[in-house]
XYZ file of C-alpha atoms in Angstrom:
674
model
C -22.901 -17.178 7.656
C -26.591 -17.896 6.147
C -27.692 -17.012 3.116
C -30.737 -15.894 1.992
C -32.857 -16.179 -0.961
C -34.216 -13.759 -3.474
C -36.956 -14.556 -5.347
C -38.172 -11.829 -6.778
C -36.911 -8.124 -8.578
C -37.424 -6.713 -5.523
C -34.529 -8.765 -3.746
C -36.809 -8.657 0.414
C -33.513 -10.573 1.861
C -35.894 -11.501 4.880
C -38.170 -13.619 3.188
C -40.465 -15.239 4.571
C -38.332 -14.795 8.004
C -40.358 -13.218 9.105
C -43.938 -14.893 9.835
C -41.924 -16.721 12.250
C -42.997 -19.246 14.131
C -46.002 -18.875 11.710
C -44.323 -21.014 8.748
C -46.377 -23.678 7.941
C -44.012 -27.515 7.309
C -45.011 -26.463 3.051
C -44.081 -23.215 2.880
C -40.831 -21.751 1.176
C -37.370 -20.544 3.328
C -35.359 -18.140 2.642
C -32.070 -19.625 4.128
C -30.781 -21.586 0.927
C -27.256 -22.331 2.887
C -24.443 -21.189 4.476
C -20.055 -19.777 3.936
C -17.439 -19.055 6.383
C -16.391 -15.153 6.738
C -13.951 -15.692 5.081
C -15.342 -17.210 1.800
C -17.448 -14.369 1.752
C -14.737 -12.073 2.029
C -12.576 -13.980 -0.745
C -14.408 -16.042 -3.099
C -17.924 -15.723 -2.600
C -18.571 -11.480 -2.359
C -21.170 -9.279 -3.526
C -20.819 -9.827 -6.733
C -19.588 -13.214 -7.142
C -21.675 -17.025 -7.596
C -21.800 -19.294 -5.064
C -22.186 -23.056 -5.807
C -25.151 -24.298 -3.642
C -25.876 -28.822 -3.942
C -28.815 -27.487 -5.814
C -28.745 -23.817 -7.620
C -26.390 -21.202 -7.891
C -26.099 -17.375 -5.588
C -25.052 -14.369 -6.158
C -24.007 -12.429 -2.942
C -26.303 -8.888 -3.470
C -24.723 -4.784 -3.252
C -24.903 -3.452 0.511
C -27.331 -1.200 -0.489
C -30.285 -4.867 0.965
C -27.568 -5.684 3.903
C -29.034 -2.407 5.135
C -32.548 -3.727 5.603
C -30.444 -7.064 7.813
C -29.068 -5.243 9.734
C -32.404 -2.715 10.376
C -32.941 -5.525 12.239
C -31.529 -4.727 15.494
C -31.297 -1.380 17.678
C -27.341 -1.065 16.855
C -25.198 -2.143 13.581
C -21.590 -3.567 15.599
C -18.269 -2.610 13.969
C -15.113 -3.435 13.256
C -12.319 -1.195 15.051
C -9.572 -0.375 12.297
C -9.114 4.183 12.338
C -5.720 3.406 10.308
C -6.892 0.471 7.634
C -10.624 2.561 7.639
C -8.203 5.048 6.485
C -6.795 3.094 3.411
C -11.008 2.397 2.679
C -11.293 5.774 1.981
C -8.745 6.968 0.034
C -10.128 3.923 -2.383
C -14.368 4.422 -1.987
C -14.453 7.780 -1.068
C -14.151 10.517 2.731
C -18.186 9.369 2.875
C -17.202 5.581 4.359
C -17.481 5.670 7.599
C -16.728 2.630 9.468
C -16.013 -1.274 8.939
C -19.091 -3.661 9.658
C -18.287 -7.180 10.038
C -21.381 -10.430 8.365
C -24.945 -10.717 8.602
C -24.114 -12.641 11.535
C -25.547 -14.556 15.099
C -23.190 -17.622 16.199
C -25.992 -20.721 17.772
C -26.057 -21.798 21.821
C -27.391 -24.494 20.289
C -28.194 -26.759 16.546
C -32.398 -26.380 17.068
C -31.979 -22.287 18.747
C -33.530 -19.158 16.758
C -30.703 -16.568 18.062
C -29.370 -15.638 14.985
C -32.280 -16.292 12.272
C -32.942 -12.749 11.755
C -29.410 -11.847 10.237
C -27.984 -13.417 7.354
C -26.465 -12.272 3.666
C -28.429 -11.228 1.285
C -28.362 -13.201 -2.944
C -30.484 -13.425 -5.860
C -30.766 -16.119 -7.897
C -28.166 -16.357 -10.314
C -27.973 -17.816 -13.449
C -31.998 -17.717 -13.227
C -31.996 -20.038 -16.537
C -32.052 -23.164 -15.831
C -31.974 -26.396 -17.862
C -33.591 -29.399 -16.499
C -31.527 -32.865 -15.571
C -34.953 -35.182 -17.442
C -36.261 -33.684 -21.289
C -32.975 -30.718 -21.219
C -35.558 -27.633 -20.923
C -33.922 -24.468 -20.983
C -35.932 -21.381 -19.398
C -36.286 -18.645 -16.959
C -36.724 -20.154 -13.966
C -39.928 -18.388 -12.986
C -41.312 -22.230 -14.912
C -39.878 -24.092 -12.304
C -41.091 -24.808 -8.562
C -39.725 -23.910 -5.314
C -38.587 -26.241 -2.454
C -37.515 -25.673 0.329
C -39.453 -26.317 3.811
C -37.332 -27.893 5.723
C -35.776 -25.709 8.258
C -32.836 -27.275 9.862
C -32.161 -28.642 6.140
C -31.268 -25.386 4.158
C -28.937 -27.112 1.537
C -32.270 -29.018 0.100
C -33.903 -25.798 -1.270
C -34.248 -26.566 -4.872
C -35.594 -25.319 -8.288
C -37.811 -28.279 -10.145
C -39.923 -29.275 -12.745
C -43.185 -30.068 -12.256
C -44.990 -32.968 -14.389
C -41.911 -33.514 -16.631
C -42.470 -34.847 -19.908
C -39.077 -37.118 -19.293
C -37.476 -36.934 -23.133
C -39.500 -39.522 -24.501
C -42.445 -38.235 -24.099
C -44.381 -39.848 -20.508
C -44.950 -37.761 -17.033
C -42.614 -38.293 -14.175
C -44.664 -39.161 -11.707
C -42.193 -36.908 -9.245
C -41.228 -33.548 -10.172
C -37.265 -33.399 -11.866
C -34.427 -31.860 -10.610
C -32.938 -29.107 -12.512
C -30.152 -26.697 -12.200
C -27.955 -23.409 -13.782
C -27.236 -23.596 -17.115
C -24.121 -22.134 -17.118
C -22.999 -19.929 -19.927
C -22.254 -16.451 -19.110
C -21.382 -13.375 -21.023
C -19.122 -11.011 -19.466
C -16.670 -7.319 -19.575
C -13.338 -5.981 -18.259
C -15.398 -3.579 -17.005
C -17.499 -6.693 -14.302
C -20.853 -6.049 -15.816
C -22.063 -9.761 -15.494
C -24.820 -11.016 -17.261
C -27.026 -14.431 -19.073
C -26.023 -15.892 -21.837
C -29.272 -15.088 -24.338
C -29.920 -18.073 -25.336
C -33.155 -17.956 -27.945
C -30.958 -14.730 -29.571
C -28.507 -17.300 -29.382
C -30.118 -20.143 -31.386
C -32.118 -18.040 -34.343
C -28.770 -16.259 -34.741
C -30.414 -12.455 -33.569
C -33.491 -12.595 -35.276
C -36.945 -13.620 -34.051
C -38.391 -17.530 -34.054
C -40.728 -17.719 -36.554
C -43.193 -20.832 -35.071
C -43.365 -19.334 -31.644
C -43.095 -15.398 -30.362
C -42.263 -17.547 -26.987
C -40.460 -20.489 -28.346
C -39.211 -23.120 -25.587
C -35.208 -24.080 -25.934
C -33.749 -26.949 -24.954
C -29.799 -27.737 -23.966
C -28.695 -31.132 -24.552
C -25.307 -31.070 -22.659
C -23.816 -34.639 -23.303
C -19.896 -34.265 -22.785
C -19.991 -32.202 -18.956
C -16.350 -30.299 -18.380
C -14.727 -29.624 -21.373
C -15.474 -26.311 -22.748
C -18.906 -25.321 -24.125
C -19.842 -28.586 -25.449
C -23.407 -27.916 -25.319
C -26.108 -27.918 -28.409
C -28.935 -25.284 -28.527
C -31.989 -26.366 -28.993
C -35.906 -24.612 -30.682
C -38.403 -26.803 -30.149
C -41.243 -24.075 -32.158
C -38.779 -23.859 -35.328
C -36.342 -27.133 -34.593
C -33.418 -24.678 -35.021
C -30.341 -25.873 -33.888
C -26.691 -23.959 -32.663
C -23.492 -25.514 -30.611
C -21.933 -23.675 -27.851
C -18.664 -23.239 -28.720
C -19.715 -21.791 -31.751
C -19.540 -18.698 -29.223
C -16.145 -18.853 -27.775
C -12.176 -17.909 -28.405
C -11.510 -14.955 -31.565
C -14.165 -15.818 -34.049
C -17.116 -17.141 -31.078
C -16.370 -13.435 -29.364
C -17.713 -11.552 -32.823
C -20.800 -13.732 -32.717
C -21.917 -13.171 -29.304
C -23.819 -9.490 -28.755
C -22.111 -6.672 -27.241
C -21.901 -5.635 -23.325
C -25.744 -4.142 -21.315
C -23.879 -2.827 -18.306
C -25.956 -5.124 -16.372
C -24.967 -5.624 -12.813
C -27.198 -8.131 -10.673
C -26.238 -8.565 -7.401
C -27.108 -4.742 -8.006
C -29.930 -4.740 -9.533
C -29.622 -2.750 -12.827
C -27.548 -1.293 -16.258
C -25.047 1.186 -16.336
C -27.375 4.365 -17.770
C -24.376 4.754 -20.113
C -24.293 1.493 -20.633
C -20.834 0.172 -21.802
C -19.278 0.446 -25.066
C -16.829 -3.463 -24.046
C -17.297 -6.782 -25.999
C -17.886 -9.267 -24.044
C -17.222 -12.430 -23.171
C -18.671 -16.231 -22.663
C -17.246 -17.088 -19.327
C -18.552 -20.647 -17.711
C -19.872 -20.593 -14.313
C -17.514 -21.037 -11.978
C -13.963 -20.283 -13.769
C -11.748 -19.040 -11.758
C -11.500 -15.380 -13.922
C -15.249 -14.368 -12.731
C -14.115 -12.676 -10.091
C -11.746 -11.425 -8.191
C -11.561 -10.141 -4.955
C -10.242 -6.652 -4.043
C -9.610 -6.180 0.255
C -6.650 -5.083 2.299
C -5.712 -6.247 4.821
C -3.818 -4.801 7.905
C -2.701 -6.381 11.614
C -3.754 -4.141 14.249
C -0.851 -3.082 16.634
C -1.184 -0.427 19.447
C -0.398 2.614 17.970
C -2.826 2.212 14.696
C -6.080 1.952 16.821
C -5.781 6.240 18.265
C -8.862 7.515 16.675
C -7.560 10.597 14.381
C -9.493 13.307 13.035
C -10.944 12.068 9.965
C -12.381 8.691 12.127
C -14.246 10.755 14.168
C -15.431 12.571 12.369
C -16.626 10.847 10.729
C -18.347 9.878 13.171
C -19.510 13.132 14.848
C -21.016 13.648 11.219
C -23.460 9.733 11.409
C -24.037 10.768 14.453
C -25.106 14.202 13.996
C -26.267 14.946 10.189
C -25.233 16.457 7.454
C -27.467 19.041 7.708
C -26.671 20.105 11.316
C -23.700 20.209 10.081
C -24.097 23.660 8.449
C -26.201 25.501 10.948
C -23.995 24.284 13.576
C -20.262 25.093 11.324
C -17.896 25.970 14.652
C -20.352 27.009 17.574
C -18.613 23.728 20.367
C -21.044 24.494 22.242
C -23.597 23.906 20.458
C -22.167 20.888 19.601
C -21.595 19.439 23.219
C -24.761 20.848 23.627
C -25.694 18.212 21.253
C -24.014 15.325 22.248
C -25.382 16.246 25.422
C -28.115 15.014 25.103
C -27.150 12.422 22.930
C -25.525 10.675 25.600
C -22.618 9.919 22.567
C -19.309 9.157 23.886
C -18.111 11.862 21.717
C -19.221 14.454 23.765
C -16.149 13.722 26.414
C -13.239 14.682 24.175
C -11.543 18.086 25.121
C -12.287 20.074 23.412
C -8.483 20.361 20.577
C -9.966 17.521 19.300
C -13.342 17.861 18.826
C -12.620 21.099 17.249
C -10.266 19.129 13.986
C -13.157 17.295 13.740
C -15.720 19.314 13.018
C -12.959 21.563 10.718
C -12.586 17.839 8.911
C -16.236 17.854 8.612
C -16.612 21.559 7.672
C -13.514 21.796 4.851
C -14.986 20.673 1.467
C -15.214 17.365 -0.081
C -12.282 16.536 -2.572
C -13.324 16.789 -5.855
C -13.229 12.950 -8.371
C -9.235 14.620 -9.280
C -7.833 14.662 -6.501
C -9.632 11.541 -5.052
C -8.782 10.290 -8.530
C -5.164 11.373 -7.420
C -4.942 9.328 -4.398
C -5.996 6.478 -5.384
C -2.658 6.124 -8.333
C -0.337 7.912 -4.833
C -1.639 5.550 -2.534
C 1.495 2.438 -2.438
C 0.066 -0.764 -0.706
C 3.661 -0.310 2.090
C 1.878 1.952 3.846
C -0.453 -0.122 5.492
C 2.809 -2.684 5.596
C 4.598 0.203 7.550
C 3.037 1.249 11.007
C 2.963 -3.169 11.435
C 7.298 -3.326 10.531
C 7.714 0.095 12.452
C 5.904 -1.586 15.916
C 7.689 -4.579 15.419
C 10.966 -3.406 15.815
C 10.060 -2.596 19.266
C 11.820 -4.164 22.638
C 9.720 -5.987 24.567
C 9.016 -4.288 28.062
C 8.781 -8.285 29.595
C 8.734 -11.657 28.479
C 5.462 -11.904 28.093
C 4.097 -8.159 26.650
C 1.222 -7.175 26.230
C 0.734 -4.546 24.035
C -2.923 -3.141 24.596
C -6.232 -4.154 24.826
C -7.913 -2.823 21.400
C -5.396 -4.019 19.246
C -5.310 -6.772 20.566
C -1.634 -8.153 20.414
C 0.955 -9.587 22.814
C 4.370 -10.919 22.277
C 8.050 -12.872 23.285
C 11.513 -12.980 22.562
C 12.670 -16.174 22.513
C 13.825 -16.732 25.644
C 17.573 -17.050 25.272
C 17.930 -15.113 23.328
C 18.626 -15.849 19.025
C 20.355 -19.209 18.164
C 23.903 -18.795 17.602
C 23.233 -20.820 14.396
C 20.470 -18.645 13.452
C 22.702 -15.228 13.790
C 25.764 -17.249 11.840
C 22.996 -16.904 9.165
C 22.219 -13.060 9.871
C 18.964 -13.282 11.709
C 18.454 -10.351 14.166
C 15.505 -10.336 15.522
C 12.868 -12.775 16.494
C 9.133 -12.785 18.128
C 6.803 -15.002 19.250
C 3.229 -13.534 17.817
C 1.040 -15.144 20.668
C -1.807 -13.537 20.015
C -2.977 -10.793 17.280
C -5.685 -8.916 15.647
C -6.059 -9.470 11.532
C -9.101 -7.660 9.994
C -9.454 -7.276 6.595
C -11.776 -5.606 4.084
C -13.447 -5.349 0.686
C -13.179 -2.278 -1.549
C -15.488 -3.741 -4.403
C -13.958 -6.851 -7.137
C -12.866 -7.123 -10.954
C -14.176 -9.255 -13.181
C -11.232 -11.092 -16.082
C -7.976 -9.320 -14.893
C -7.711 -9.756 -10.947
C -7.052 -6.167 -10.073
C -3.580 -6.324 -9.524
C -3.476 -6.891 -13.145
C -5.708 -3.936 -13.435
C -4.538 -0.907 -11.655
C -6.733 1.249 -12.908
C -8.798 0.624 -9.606
C -10.449 4.073 -10.237
C -11.735 2.234 -13.404
C -12.153 -0.792 -12.930
C -13.214 -2.055 -9.813
C -17.167 -2.484 -9.751
C -19.346 -0.983 -7.443
C -20.213 -2.590 -3.679
C -23.525 0.354 -4.363
C -25.906 1.524 -7.231
C -24.849 4.960 -5.659
C -20.914 4.487 -6.192
C -20.520 6.084 -3.047
C -21.044 3.725 0.129
C -21.317 4.756 3.826
C -19.879 1.604 4.530
C -17.911 -1.603 3.940
C -17.502 -5.097 5.028
C -14.779 -6.489 7.215
C -13.387 -9.520 8.960
C -12.059 -9.391 11.803
C -9.715 -12.489 13.049
C -6.922 -13.854 15.079
C -4.512 -16.206 15.237
C -0.558 -16.446 16.412
C 2.572 -16.156 14.512
C 6.031 -16.091 14.237
C 8.002 -12.946 13.482
C 11.629 -13.490 11.297
C 13.764 -10.686 10.674
C 17.420 -10.764 8.773
C 20.853 -7.775 8.710
C 19.878 -5.240 6.349
C 23.538 -4.765 5.160
C 23.853 -8.321 5.016
C 20.376 -8.122 2.520
C 21.571 -3.882 1.211
C 24.954 -6.465 0.126
C 23.439 -8.732 -1.012
C 21.136 -7.309 -3.130
C 23.600 -4.963 -4.700
C 25.584 -8.249 -6.187
C 22.377 -9.683 -7.211
C 20.580 -7.071 -9.263
C 23.788 -7.407 -11.547
C 23.559 -10.547 -12.383
C 22.210 -12.094 -15.446
C 19.554 -13.843 -13.715
C 18.666 -10.708 -12.305
C 18.185 -9.360 -15.981
C 16.590 -12.828 -17.186
C 13.388 -12.165 -14.292
C 13.708 -8.125 -14.830
C 13.216 -8.589 -18.217
C 10.303 -11.490 -17.859
C 7.865 -9.093 -16.236
C 8.142 -6.883 -18.415
C 6.464 -8.975 -20.737
C 4.633 -10.668 -18.863
C 3.062 -6.935 -17.969
C 3.155 -5.947 -21.881
C 0.972 -9.022 -22.362
C -1.602 -9.655 -19.820
C -2.024 -6.340 -18.725
C -5.620 -4.336 -18.887
C -5.211 -2.416 -22.128
C -6.067 1.037 -20.011
C -3.389 0.504 -17.833
C -0.100 0.405 -20.796
C 0.842 3.602 -19.279
C 1.723 2.387 -16.189
C 5.581 0.941 -16.356
C 6.042 -2.321 -15.521
C 9.205 -1.391 -13.361
C 6.617 -0.055 -10.882
C 5.082 -3.928 -10.162
C 8.816 -5.517 -10.254
C 9.547 -6.464 -6.247
C 12.946 -5.590 -5.131
C 16.008 -8.601 -4.904
C 15.460 -8.574 -1.146
C 11.790 -9.173 -1.935
C 12.570 -12.655 -4.010
C 14.442 -14.088 -0.672
C 12.048 -13.031 1.814
C 9.280 -13.900 0.032
C 11.024 -18.080 -0.641
C 12.324 -17.902 2.805
C 9.352 -17.640 3.870
C 7.962 -20.484 1.855
C 10.111 -23.388 2.146
C 9.202 -22.320 6.598
C 6.030 -22.666 5.621
C 5.971 -25.649 4.422
C 8.554 -26.810 7.051
C 6.706 -25.202 9.562
C 3.426 -26.902 8.464
C 5.090 -30.001 9.952
C 5.269 -29.892 13.199
C 3.150 -26.615 14.389
C 0.658 -28.304 13.935
C -1.646 -26.973 11.119
C -1.952 -27.957 7.173
C -0.041 -25.982 5.212
C -2.660 -23.828 3.629
C -3.548 -22.277 6.952
C 0.073 -21.072 7.245
C -0.375 -17.321 5.262
C 2.999 -14.553 4.777
C 3.095 -11.279 5.744
C 6.492 -9.957 3.652
C 8.453 -6.411 4.443
C 10.652 -5.953 1.991
C 11.628 -2.473 0.671
C 13.713 -0.233 0.042
C 14.677 3.180 0.888
C 12.726 5.417 0.516
C 14.194 8.964 1.494
C 11.591 10.854 -0.223
C 8.752 9.410 2.390
C 11.158 9.221 4.775
C 10.133 5.405 5.163
C 13.348 3.300 6.051
C 14.672 -0.380 4.509
C 12.674 -3.189 5.453
C 13.669 -7.167 5.761
C 11.692 -9.733 7.647
C 8.645 -11.832 7.689
C 5.992 -12.190 10.201
C 3.979 -16.100 9.003
C 0.688 -16.832 10.754
C -2.435 -18.297 11.225
C -6.390 -16.882 11.556
C -8.942 -17.870 11.865
C -12.489 -15.580 12.113
C -14.059 -17.917 15.155
C -10.903 -18.677 17.473
C -9.790 -16.186 20.116
C -6.435 -17.134 19.484
C -5.465 -20.708 17.959
C -3.315 -24.144 19.105
C 0.085 -21.825 19.996
C 2.033 -24.248 17.708
C 3.391 -22.324 16.208
C 4.320 -20.045 19.272
C 6.379 -23.556 20.170
C 8.533 -23.259 16.973
C 9.338 -19.706 17.541
C 11.496 -20.891 20.651
C 15.210 -21.208 20.381
C 16.346 -24.676 20.109
C 12.998 -24.647 17.160
C 13.222 -22.714 14.847
C 17.067 -23.187 14.480
C 16.443 -26.680 13.861
C 13.174 -25.976 11.312
C 14.615 -22.699 9.270
C 18.079 -25.491 8.740
C 15.748 -28.094 7.431
C 14.351 -25.983 5.243
C 17.705 -24.545 4.055
C 18.708 -28.167 3.415
C 15.964 -29.315 1.446
C 16.153 -25.887 -1.010
C 18.591 -28.078 -1.266
C 17.037 -30.460 -3.320
C 13.903 -30.772 -5.758
C 11.883 -33.534 -7.383
C 12.691 -31.992 -10.375
C 16.078 -30.989 -10.407
C 17.636 -30.402 -12.709
C 14.859 -28.946 -14.520
C 14.086 -26.944 -11.745
C 17.634 -25.741 -10.387
C 18.328 -23.750 -14.375
C 15.004 -22.705 -14.435
C 15.349 -19.195 -16.021
C 13.278 -17.604 -18.657
C 14.507 -16.668 -22.153
C 12.545 -14.621 -24.764
C 9.532 -15.268 -25.462
C 9.118 -16.642 -21.847
C 7.460 -14.457 -19.508
C 6.973 -16.603 -16.184
C 7.464 -14.766 -12.995
C 10.076 -17.214 -10.643
C 13.241 -18.825 -11.467
C 13.883 -22.212 -9.357
C 10.644 -22.719 -7.955
C 8.229 -24.927 -9.140
C 4.727 -26.712 -6.647
C 7.498 -29.059 -5.154
C 10.162 -27.951 -3.696
C 8.867 -23.842 -3.124
C 5.259 -23.296 -4.078
C 2.182 -22.646 -1.270
C -1.037 -22.383 -1.884
C -2.703 -19.780 -3.120
C -4.294 -19.294 0.782
C -0.983 -18.624 2.269
C 1.052 -17.117 -0.552
C 0.483 -12.966 -1.046
C 1.459 -12.499 -4.728
C 0.129 -16.579 -6.014
C 3.450 -18.199 -6.759
C 5.310 -14.913 -8.318
C 9.147 -13.581 -7.186
C 10.557 -16.723 -6.393
C 13.776 -18.368 -6.351
C 15.844 -20.165 -4.101
C 19.412 -19.690 -6.188
C 18.850 -16.648 -3.895
C 18.531 -18.655 -0.637
C 21.258 -21.225 -1.203
C 23.932 -22.463 -3.356
C 23.003 -25.038 -6.735
C 23.830 -26.091 -9.498
C 25.111 -24.065 -11.981
C 24.595 -20.848 -9.569
C 27.003 -20.676 -6.701
C 27.602 -17.595 -5.294
C 23.968 -16.361 -5.481
C 22.402 -18.078 -2.356
C 22.263 -15.388 0.236
C 22.332 -18.374 3.598
C 25.066 -20.287 1.181
């Protein structure tokens, strides 16, 4: 995924690419790096800071991406109506489509294909420090170098005629690196640290209007260890004074800046700021939704058809044509739109949806509050309850789903362990969409998505959002509902379960944002069956990685574990899907599908449960139970025995306990598989 460079406030994302072959070797180029689509979705999306070899950039908001797509005759979309409907709940009904990242594969390394595409980005932070003389200054004081079209990793900022620390002018330019301090607030604003203001303690320099600053940093990697010096008046001030609760009172309040959008909130921001280090893990948390595309979910709804109609005819014609179906047909025929072939009843229903008054902000907020992420899993669970039509069942072309039962049925030993359904997912398509992001608190912690979710566009009402399309394979495994319900009722009456519940409440109250205190902790606590199936998924991932040909980090889980909800007519679920997906391949190696066979799966599950009996950290791990004031959200589970990488786990290694899988010393009778 090509990154493009911005060196001015206008943010021309195409840079000097417009000059094409006429570029000379001395001209600066716009391309500065690359990243995989998955990393741009989960790690380096709009508003995040992305480290390049010599400086740091920030992918820009979606408004700027329109300039990229304008270079192409048409804009590709990612078909996923069910996911699009869920995105509309959070971002508004005006969202009409999901788009991939602006990227195209190159047939050869020297090919020009895709040179007109890329993700626009800004240089951020824009305060740099010379590595030779410690000069601290905005990037306008440095020279930009990026001359090799095939080595964008060599893009850099340099200090020309650097005097060094001893005043001797250097014969060659010295590299500059980003100054690594930032200010962030809980509402997602991010700003440069005001070094001039800091060293002069909010006053003006007595010797110069624009003083020369220096950053002396001798202990890299040890927090705020630098000292800022004004070379004009000689004042010095260490950065560690800005840390902690005492330091919070010394730094300025938030200015409401969104650097990825190039703007400040017009109403400002009342929040206090927090000192952040560049690259801190809590600087950017993505808010995403994902689905496994199922056949019945590929059918277009009235809402999605209405969105396509609006895109074709525009809002003015919607008001002009009203309910006049003949005028709609006439215009669609002139435009040669495929929507012309829709039956009258479907077209009329979509038009009626377009003519409905838009929901109010209160109605949208209510939709967001009532949104249940489980609703994205229910269609997948329902489809996986169906028996395949044959040995290899290809569901349909659009979903890309291909599944098959194990040859010879389920192994008797798995049946004895209450496994009722096994399915090999030979091919699947997973679609992931970006909603926005949060800072300091991840989205689940904030829980007030309407207020805390940082917008991706200047208006806050995007008409599209970014999505990735992954393809891969997997194994589906389902447990007997009656046995799970009986076990669950027993577990939820134990002292261990009460200890987990109390720890979760303490954790919730201690770590959730102040604006989310009206949310009940019990709404985020997972039932015992979730702990069971989640822990089983982790031990299976660790075991399957030894035989499937994939690393454990490339395997991920999808947990279907909820109690019956009669109000929503939703039956109970107890199953798991272990998948491996990739954005740049159609299907994968087949290692997981091979493990789903009758004998292989029984062996993998038996060994996984056997390994769960022991941990090198036992007996400490086996007896771990949270007690006040402890608030950890796992029991007998650690990185040695049951925890997985962050790419594998959907719950950040929370809600795990080996005692719910197998009987461990001191907790006999709790294990489902014992």
